[in-house]
JSON list of C-alpha atoms in Angstrom, two decimals:
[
{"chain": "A", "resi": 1, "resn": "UNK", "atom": "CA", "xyz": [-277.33, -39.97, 125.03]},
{"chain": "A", "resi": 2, "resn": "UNK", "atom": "CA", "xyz": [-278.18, -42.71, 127.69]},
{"chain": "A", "resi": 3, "resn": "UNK", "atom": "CA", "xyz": [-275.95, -44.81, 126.51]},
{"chain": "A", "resi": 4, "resn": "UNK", "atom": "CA", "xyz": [-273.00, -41.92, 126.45]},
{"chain": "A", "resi": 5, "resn": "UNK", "atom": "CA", "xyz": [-273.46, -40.19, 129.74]},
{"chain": "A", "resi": 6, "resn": "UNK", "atom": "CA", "xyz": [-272.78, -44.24, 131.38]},
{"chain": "A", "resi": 7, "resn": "UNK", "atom": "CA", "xyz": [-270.05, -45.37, 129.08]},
{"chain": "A", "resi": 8, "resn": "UNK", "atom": "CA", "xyz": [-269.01, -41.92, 127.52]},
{"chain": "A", "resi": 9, "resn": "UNK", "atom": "CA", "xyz": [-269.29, -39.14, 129.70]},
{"chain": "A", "resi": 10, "resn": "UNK", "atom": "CA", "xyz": [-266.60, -36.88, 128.04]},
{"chain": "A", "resi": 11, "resn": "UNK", "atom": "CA", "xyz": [-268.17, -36.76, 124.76]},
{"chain": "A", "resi": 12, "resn": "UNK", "atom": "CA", "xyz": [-269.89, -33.07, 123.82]},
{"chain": "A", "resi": 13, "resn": "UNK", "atom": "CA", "xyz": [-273.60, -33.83, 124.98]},
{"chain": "A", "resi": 14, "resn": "UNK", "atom": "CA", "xyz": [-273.09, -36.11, 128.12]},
{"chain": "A", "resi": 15, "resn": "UNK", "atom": "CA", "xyz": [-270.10, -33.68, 129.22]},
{"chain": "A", "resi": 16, "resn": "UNK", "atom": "CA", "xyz": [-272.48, -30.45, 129.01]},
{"chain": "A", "resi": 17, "resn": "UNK", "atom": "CA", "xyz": [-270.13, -28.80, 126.27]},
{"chain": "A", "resi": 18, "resn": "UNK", "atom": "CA", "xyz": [-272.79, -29.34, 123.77]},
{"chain": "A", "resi": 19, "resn": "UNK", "atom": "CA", "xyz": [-276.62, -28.74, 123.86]},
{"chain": "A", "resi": 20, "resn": "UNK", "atom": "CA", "xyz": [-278.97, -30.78, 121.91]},
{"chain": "A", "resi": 21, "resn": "UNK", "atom": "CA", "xyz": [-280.93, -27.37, 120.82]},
{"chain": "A", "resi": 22, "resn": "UNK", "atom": "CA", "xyz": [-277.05, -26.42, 119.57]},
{"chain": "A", "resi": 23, "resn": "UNK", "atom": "CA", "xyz": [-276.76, -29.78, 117.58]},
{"chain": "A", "resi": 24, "resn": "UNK", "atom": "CA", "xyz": [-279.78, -29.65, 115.91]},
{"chain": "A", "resi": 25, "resn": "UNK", "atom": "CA", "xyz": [-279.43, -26.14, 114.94]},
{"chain": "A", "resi": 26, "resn": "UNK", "atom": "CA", "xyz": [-275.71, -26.85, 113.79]},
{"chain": "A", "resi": 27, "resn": "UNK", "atom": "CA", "xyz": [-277.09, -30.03, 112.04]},
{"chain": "A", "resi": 28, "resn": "UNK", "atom": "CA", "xyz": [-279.61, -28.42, 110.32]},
{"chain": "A", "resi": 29, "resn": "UNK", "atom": "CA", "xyz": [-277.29, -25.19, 109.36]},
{"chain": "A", "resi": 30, "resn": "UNK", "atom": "CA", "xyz": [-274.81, -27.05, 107.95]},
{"chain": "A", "resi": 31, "resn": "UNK", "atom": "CA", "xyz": [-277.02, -29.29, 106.41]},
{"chain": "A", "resi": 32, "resn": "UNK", "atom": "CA", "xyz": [-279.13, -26.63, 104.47]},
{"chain": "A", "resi": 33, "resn": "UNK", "atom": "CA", "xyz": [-275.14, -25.14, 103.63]},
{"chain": "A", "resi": 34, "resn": "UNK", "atom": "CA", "xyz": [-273.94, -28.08, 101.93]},
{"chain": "A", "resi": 35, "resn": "UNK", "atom": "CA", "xyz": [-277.25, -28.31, 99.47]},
{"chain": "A", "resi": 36, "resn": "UNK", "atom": "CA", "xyz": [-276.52, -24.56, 98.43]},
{"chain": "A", "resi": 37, "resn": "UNK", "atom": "CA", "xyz": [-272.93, -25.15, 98.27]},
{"chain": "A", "resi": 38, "resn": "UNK", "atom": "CA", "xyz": [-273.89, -28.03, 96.00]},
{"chain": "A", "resi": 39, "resn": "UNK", "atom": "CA", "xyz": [-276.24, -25.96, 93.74]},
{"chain": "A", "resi": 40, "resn": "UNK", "atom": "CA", "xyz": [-273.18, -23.86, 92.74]},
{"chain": "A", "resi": 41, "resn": "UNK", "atom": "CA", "xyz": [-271.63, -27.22, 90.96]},
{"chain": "A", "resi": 42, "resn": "UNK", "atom": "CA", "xyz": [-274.37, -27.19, 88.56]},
{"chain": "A", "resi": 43, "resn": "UNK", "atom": "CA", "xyz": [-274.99, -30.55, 88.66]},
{"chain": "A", "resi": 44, "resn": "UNK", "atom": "CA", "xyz": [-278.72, -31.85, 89.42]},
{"chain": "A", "resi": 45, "resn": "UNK", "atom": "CA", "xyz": [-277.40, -35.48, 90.30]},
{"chain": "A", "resi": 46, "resn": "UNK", "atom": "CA", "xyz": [-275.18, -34.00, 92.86]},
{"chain": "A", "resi": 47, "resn": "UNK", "atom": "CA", "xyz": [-277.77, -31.80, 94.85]},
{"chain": "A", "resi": 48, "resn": "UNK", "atom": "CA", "xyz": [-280.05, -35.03, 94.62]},
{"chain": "A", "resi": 49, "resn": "UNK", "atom": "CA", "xyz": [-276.91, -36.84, 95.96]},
{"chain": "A", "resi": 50, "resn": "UNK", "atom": "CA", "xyz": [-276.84, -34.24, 98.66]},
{"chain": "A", "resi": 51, "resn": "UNK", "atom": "CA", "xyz": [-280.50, -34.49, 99.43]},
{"chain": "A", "resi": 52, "resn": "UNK", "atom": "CA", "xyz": [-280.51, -38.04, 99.62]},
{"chain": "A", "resi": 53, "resn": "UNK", "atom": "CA", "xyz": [-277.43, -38.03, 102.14]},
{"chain": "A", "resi": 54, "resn": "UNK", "atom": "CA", "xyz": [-279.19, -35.38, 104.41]},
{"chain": "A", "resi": 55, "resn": "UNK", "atom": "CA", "xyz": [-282.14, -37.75, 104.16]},
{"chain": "A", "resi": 56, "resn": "UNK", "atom": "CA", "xyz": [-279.54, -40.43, 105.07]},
{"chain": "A", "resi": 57, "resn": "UNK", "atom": "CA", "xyz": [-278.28, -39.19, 107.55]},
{"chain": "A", "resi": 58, "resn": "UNK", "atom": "CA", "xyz": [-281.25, -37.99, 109.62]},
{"chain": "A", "resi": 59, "resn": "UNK", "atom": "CA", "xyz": [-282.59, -41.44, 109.53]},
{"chain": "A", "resi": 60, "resn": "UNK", "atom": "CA", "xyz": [-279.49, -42.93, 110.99]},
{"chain": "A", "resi": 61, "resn": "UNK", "atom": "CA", "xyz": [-279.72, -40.60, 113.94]},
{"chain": "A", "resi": 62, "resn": "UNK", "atom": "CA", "xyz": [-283.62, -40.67, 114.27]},
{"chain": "A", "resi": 63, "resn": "UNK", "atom": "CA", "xyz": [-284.60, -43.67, 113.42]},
{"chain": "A", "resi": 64, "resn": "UNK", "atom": "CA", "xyz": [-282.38, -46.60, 112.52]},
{"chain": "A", "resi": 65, "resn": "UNK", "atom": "CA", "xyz": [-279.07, -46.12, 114.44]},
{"chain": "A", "resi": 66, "resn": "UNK", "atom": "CA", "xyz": [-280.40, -48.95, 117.80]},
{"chain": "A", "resi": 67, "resn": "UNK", "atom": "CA", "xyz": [-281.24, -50.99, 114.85]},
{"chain": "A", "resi": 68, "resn": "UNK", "atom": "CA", "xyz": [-278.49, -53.46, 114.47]},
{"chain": "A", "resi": 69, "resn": "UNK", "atom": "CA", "xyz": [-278.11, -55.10, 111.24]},
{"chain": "A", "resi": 70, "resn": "UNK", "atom": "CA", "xyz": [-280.17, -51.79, 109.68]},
{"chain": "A", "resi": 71, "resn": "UNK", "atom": "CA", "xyz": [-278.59, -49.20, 111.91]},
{"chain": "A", "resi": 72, "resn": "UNK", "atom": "CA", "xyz": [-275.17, -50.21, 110.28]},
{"chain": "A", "resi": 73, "resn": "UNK", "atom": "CA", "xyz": [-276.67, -50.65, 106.29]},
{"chain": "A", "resi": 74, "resn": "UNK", "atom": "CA", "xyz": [-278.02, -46.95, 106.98]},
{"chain": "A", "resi": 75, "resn": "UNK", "atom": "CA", "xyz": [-274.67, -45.60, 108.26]},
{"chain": "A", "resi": 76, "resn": "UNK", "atom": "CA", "xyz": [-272.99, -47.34, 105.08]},
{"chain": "A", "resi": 77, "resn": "UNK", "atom": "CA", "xyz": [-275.47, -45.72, 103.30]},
{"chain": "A", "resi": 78, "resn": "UNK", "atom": "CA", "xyz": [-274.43, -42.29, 104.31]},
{"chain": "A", "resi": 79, "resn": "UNK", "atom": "CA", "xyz": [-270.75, -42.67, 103.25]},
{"chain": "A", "resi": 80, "resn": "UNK", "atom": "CA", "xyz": [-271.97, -44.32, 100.20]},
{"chain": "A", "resi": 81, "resn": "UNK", "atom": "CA", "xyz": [-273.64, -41.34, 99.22]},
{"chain": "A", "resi": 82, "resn": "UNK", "atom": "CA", "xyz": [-271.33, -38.81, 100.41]},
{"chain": "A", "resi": 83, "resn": "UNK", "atom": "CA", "xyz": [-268.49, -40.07, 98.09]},
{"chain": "A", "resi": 84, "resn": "UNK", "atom": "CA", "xyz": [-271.21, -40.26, 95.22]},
{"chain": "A", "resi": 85, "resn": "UNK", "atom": "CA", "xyz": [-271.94, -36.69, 95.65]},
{"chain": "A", "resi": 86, "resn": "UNK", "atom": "CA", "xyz": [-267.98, -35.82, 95.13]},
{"chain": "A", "resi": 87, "resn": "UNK", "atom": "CA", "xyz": [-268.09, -37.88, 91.53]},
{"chain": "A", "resi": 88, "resn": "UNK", "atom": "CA", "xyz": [-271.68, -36.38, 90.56]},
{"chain": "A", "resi": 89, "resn": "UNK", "atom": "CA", "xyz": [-270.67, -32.75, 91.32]},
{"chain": "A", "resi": 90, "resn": "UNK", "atom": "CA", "xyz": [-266.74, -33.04, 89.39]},
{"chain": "A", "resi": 91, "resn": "UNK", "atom": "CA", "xyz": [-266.63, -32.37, 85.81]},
{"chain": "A", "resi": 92, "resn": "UNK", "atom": "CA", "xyz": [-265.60, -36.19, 84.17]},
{"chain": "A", "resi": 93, "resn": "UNK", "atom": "CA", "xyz": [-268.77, -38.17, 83.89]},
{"chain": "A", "resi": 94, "resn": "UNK", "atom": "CA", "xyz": [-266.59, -41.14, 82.76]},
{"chain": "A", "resi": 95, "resn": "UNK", "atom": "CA", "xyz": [-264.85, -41.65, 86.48]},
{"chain": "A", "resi": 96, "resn": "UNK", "atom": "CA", "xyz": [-268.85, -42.18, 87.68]},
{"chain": "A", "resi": 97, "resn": "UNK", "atom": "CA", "xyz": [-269.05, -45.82, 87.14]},
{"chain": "A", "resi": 98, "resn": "UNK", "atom": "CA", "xyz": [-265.38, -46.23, 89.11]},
{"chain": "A", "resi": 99, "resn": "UNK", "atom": "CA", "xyz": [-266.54, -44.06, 92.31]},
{"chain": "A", "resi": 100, "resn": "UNK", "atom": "CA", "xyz": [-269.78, -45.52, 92.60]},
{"chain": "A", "resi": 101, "resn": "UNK", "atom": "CA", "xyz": [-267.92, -48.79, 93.06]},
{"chain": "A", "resi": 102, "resn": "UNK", "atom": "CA", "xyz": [-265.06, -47.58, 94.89]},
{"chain": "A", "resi": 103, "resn": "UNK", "atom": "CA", "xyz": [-268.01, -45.29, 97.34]},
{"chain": "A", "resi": 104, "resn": "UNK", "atom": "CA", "xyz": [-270.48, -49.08, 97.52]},
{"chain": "A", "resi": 105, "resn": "UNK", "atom": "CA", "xyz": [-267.35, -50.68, 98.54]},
{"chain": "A", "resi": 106, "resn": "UNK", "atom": "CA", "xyz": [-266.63, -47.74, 101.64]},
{"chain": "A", "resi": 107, "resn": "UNK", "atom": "CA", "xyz": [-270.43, -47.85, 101.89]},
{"chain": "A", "resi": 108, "resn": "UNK", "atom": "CA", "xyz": [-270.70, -51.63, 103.23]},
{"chain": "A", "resi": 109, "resn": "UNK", "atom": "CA", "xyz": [-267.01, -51.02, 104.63]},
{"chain": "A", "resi": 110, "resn": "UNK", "atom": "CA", "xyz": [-268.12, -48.82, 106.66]},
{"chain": "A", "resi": 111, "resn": "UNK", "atom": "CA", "xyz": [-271.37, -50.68, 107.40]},
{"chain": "A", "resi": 112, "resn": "UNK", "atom": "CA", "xyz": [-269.39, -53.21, 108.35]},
{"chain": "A", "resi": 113, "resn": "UNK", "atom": "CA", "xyz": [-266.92, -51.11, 111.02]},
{"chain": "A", "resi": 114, "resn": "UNK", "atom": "CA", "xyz": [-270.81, -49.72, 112.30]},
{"chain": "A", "resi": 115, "resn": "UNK", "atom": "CA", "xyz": [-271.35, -53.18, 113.09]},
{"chain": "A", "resi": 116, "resn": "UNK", "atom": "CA", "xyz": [-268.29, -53.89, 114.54]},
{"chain": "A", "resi": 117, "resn": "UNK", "atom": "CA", "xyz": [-269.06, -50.74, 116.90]},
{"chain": "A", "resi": 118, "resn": "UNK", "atom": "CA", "xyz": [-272.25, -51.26, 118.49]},
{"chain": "A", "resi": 119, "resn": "UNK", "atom": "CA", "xyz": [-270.36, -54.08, 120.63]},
{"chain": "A", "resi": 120, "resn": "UNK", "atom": "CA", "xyz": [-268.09, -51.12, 122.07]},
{"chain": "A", "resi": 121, "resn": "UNK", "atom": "CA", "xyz": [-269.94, -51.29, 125.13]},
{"chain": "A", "resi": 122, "resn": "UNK", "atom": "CA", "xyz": [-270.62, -54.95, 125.54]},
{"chain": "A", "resi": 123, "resn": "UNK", "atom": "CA", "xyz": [-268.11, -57.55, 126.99]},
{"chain": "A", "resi": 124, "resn": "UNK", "atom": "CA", "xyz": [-267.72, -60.14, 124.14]},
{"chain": "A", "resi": 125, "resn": "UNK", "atom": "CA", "xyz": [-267.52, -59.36, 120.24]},
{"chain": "A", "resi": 126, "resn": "UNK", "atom": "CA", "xyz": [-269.03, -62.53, 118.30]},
{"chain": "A", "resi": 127, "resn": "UNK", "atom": "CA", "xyz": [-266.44, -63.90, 116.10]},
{"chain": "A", "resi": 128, "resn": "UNK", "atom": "CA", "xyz": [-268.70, -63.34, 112.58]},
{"chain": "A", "resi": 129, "resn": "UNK", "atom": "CA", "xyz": [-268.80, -59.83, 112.21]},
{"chain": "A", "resi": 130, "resn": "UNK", "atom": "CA", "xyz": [-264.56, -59.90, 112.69]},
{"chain": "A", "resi": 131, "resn": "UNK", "atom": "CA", "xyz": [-264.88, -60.85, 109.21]},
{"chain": "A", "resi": 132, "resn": "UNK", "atom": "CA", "xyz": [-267.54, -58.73, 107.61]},
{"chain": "A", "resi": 133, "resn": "UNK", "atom": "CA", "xyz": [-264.88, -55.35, 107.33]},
{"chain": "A", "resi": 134, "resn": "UNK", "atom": "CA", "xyz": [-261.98, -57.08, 105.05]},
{"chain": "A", "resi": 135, "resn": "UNK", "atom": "CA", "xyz": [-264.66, -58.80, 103.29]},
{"chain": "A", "resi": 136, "resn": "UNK", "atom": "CA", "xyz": [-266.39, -55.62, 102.52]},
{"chain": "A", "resi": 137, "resn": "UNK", "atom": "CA", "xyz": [-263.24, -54.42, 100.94]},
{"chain": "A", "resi": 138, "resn": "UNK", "atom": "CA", "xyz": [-263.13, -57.17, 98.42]},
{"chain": "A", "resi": 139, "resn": "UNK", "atom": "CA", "xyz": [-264.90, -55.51, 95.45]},
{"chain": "A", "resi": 140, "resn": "UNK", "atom": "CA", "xyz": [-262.68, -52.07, 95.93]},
{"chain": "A", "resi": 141, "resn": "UNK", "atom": "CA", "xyz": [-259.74, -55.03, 96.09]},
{"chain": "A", "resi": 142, "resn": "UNK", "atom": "CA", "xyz": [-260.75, -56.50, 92.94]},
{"chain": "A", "resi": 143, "resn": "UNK", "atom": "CA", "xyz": [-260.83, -52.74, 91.18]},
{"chain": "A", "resi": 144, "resn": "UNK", "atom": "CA", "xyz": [-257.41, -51.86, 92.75]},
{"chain": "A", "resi": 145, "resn": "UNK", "atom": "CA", "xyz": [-255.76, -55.17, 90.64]},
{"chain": "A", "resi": 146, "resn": "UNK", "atom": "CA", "xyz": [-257.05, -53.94, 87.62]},
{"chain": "A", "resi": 147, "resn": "UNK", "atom": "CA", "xyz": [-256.01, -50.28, 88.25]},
{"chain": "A", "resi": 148, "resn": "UNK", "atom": "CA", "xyz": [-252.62, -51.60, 89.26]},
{"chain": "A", "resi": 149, "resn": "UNK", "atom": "CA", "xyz": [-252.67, -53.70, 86.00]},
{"chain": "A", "resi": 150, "resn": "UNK", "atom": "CA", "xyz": [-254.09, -51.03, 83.74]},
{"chain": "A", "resi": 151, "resn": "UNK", "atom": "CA", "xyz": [-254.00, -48.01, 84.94]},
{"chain": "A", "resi": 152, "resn": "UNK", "atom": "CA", "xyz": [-251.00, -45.44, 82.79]},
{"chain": "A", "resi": 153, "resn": "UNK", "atom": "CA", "xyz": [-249.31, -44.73, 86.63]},
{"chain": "A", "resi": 154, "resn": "UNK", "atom": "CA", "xyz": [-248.96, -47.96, 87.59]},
{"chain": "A", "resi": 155, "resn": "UNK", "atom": "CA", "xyz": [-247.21, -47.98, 90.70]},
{"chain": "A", "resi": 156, "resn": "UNK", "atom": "CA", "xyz": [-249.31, -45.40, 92.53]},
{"chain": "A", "resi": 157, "resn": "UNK", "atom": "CA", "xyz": [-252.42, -47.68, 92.04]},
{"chain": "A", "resi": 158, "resn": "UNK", "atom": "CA", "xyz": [-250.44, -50.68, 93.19]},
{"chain": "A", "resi": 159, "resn": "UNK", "atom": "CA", "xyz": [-249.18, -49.31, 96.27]},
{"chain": "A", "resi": 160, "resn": "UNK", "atom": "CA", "xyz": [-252.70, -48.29, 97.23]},
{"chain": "A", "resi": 161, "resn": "UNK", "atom": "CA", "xyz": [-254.08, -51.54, 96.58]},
{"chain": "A", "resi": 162, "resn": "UNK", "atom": "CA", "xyz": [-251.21, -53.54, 98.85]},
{"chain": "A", "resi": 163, "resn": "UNK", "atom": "CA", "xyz": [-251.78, -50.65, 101.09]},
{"chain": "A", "resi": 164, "resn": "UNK", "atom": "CA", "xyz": [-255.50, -51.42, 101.61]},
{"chain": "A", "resi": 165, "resn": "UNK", "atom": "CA", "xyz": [-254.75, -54.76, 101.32]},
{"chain": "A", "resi": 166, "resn": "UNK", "atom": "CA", "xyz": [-252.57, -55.08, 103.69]},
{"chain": "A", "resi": 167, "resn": "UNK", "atom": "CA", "xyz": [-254.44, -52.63, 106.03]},
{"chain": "A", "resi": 168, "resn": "UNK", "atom": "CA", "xyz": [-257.61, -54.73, 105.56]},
{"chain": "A", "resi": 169, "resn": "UNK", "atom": "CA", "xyz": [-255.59, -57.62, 107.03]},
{"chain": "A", "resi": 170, "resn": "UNK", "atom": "CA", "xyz": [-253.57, -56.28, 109.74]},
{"chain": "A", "resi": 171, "resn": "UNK", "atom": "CA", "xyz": [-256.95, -54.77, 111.18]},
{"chain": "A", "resi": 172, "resn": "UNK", "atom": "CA", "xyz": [-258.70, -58.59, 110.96]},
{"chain": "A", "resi": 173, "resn": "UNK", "atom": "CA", "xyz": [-255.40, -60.15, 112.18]},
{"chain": "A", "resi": 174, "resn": "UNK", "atom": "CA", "xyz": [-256.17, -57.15, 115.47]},
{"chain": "A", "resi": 175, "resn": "UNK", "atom": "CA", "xyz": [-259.84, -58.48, 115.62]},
{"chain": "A", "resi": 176, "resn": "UNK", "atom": "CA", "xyz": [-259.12, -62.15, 115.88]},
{"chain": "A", "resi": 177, "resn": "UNK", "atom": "CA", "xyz": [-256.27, -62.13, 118.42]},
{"chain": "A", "resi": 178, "resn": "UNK", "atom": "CA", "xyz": [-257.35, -59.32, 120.74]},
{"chain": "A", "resi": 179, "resn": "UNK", "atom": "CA", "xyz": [-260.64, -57.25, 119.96]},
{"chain": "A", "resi": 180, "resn": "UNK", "atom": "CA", "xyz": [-260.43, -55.75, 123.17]},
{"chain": "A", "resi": 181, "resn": "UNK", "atom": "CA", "xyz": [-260.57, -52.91, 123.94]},
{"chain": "A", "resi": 182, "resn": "UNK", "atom": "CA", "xyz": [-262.89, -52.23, 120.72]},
{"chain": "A", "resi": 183, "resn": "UNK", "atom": "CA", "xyz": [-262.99, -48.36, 120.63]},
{"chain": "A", "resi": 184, "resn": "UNK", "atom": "CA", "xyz": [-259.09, -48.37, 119.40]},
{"chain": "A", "resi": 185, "resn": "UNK", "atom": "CA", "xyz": [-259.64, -51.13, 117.04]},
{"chain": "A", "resi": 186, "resn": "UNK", "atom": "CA", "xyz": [-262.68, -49.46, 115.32]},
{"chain": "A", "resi": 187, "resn": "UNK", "atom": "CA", "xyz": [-261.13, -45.51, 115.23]},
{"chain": "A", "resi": 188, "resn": "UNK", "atom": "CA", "xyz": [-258.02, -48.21, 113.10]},
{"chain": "A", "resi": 189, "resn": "UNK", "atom": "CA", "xyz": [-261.08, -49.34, 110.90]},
{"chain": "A", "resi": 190, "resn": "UNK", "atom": "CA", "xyz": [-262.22, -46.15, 110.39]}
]
């Protein structure tokens, strides 16, 4: 909130428009929602799914979020989970092995973008983590080949992959010649 009323001052706390009593009550509300929303799939793996993302999520915000390296592992974490809960709570158990790579992939993706973000404030971005995002997608990459080589509708799983592919590239290409200003580069990532 520091940090956001000097560099930020528009966003909903440092601007006034929010309260933090009214964020933790909305956090909480539509955290306790989404676990009985959940409960109606019928599926146990999803509600633990859910749990563990609330869990997730809290200690990004409370406790791991200034941490750099673990800060952006936990955010990863969170999207990890949150796809998960989408293939634990639908009805085809066999697609669970596929999103649980395709949601690790977005999981250290994202991790990676977190990364990339906590240097939105400071005046240089080191050249390593430019990197870490399109390498991140490189296991998603290697399942979009073989769902463009084996999948029945072929060309919608190819364009996807040379979509993301070429996504992944254009938004390195952006990092190595001019990674300023980062907030614009990072909503791309995102």
């Amino acid at each position: 909130l520091a940090e956001d009323k000097q560099d930020r001052p528009s966003r909903p706390l440092p601007s006034g428009e929010a309260s933090l009593t009214q964020v933790r009550r909305a956090f909480t509300a539509l955290n306790i929602l989404g676990l009985i929303l959940l409960l109606g799939t019928g599926s146990t793996r999803a509600v633990i799914a859910g749990a563990a993302t609330v869990l997730a999520v809290w200690s990004y915000n409370c406790l791991t979020k200034r941490i750099p390296i673990l800060g952006a592992l936990n955010m990863g974490l969170c999207r990890t989970l949150s796809m998960l809960i989408g293939a634990l709570a639908g009805p085809s158990p066999y697609m669970v092995p596929i999103a649980a790579l395709m949601a690790i992939t977005s999981g250290f993706y994202i991790a990676a973008v977190t990364n990339i973000a906590r240097f939105e404030t400071k005046p240089t971005l080191p050249l390593a983590p430019r990197f870490l995002p399109v390498l991140a997608l490189v296991p998603g990459l290697a399942l979009g080949i073989q769902n463009a080589l084996f999948s029945p509708d072929k060309v919608p799983a190819a364009i996807l992959f040379v979509v993301t592919f070429l996504g992944g590239l254009y938004q390195l290409i952006r990092l190595l010649l001019k990674p300023s200003p980062l907030p614009p580069i990072v909503g791309a990532h995102i």
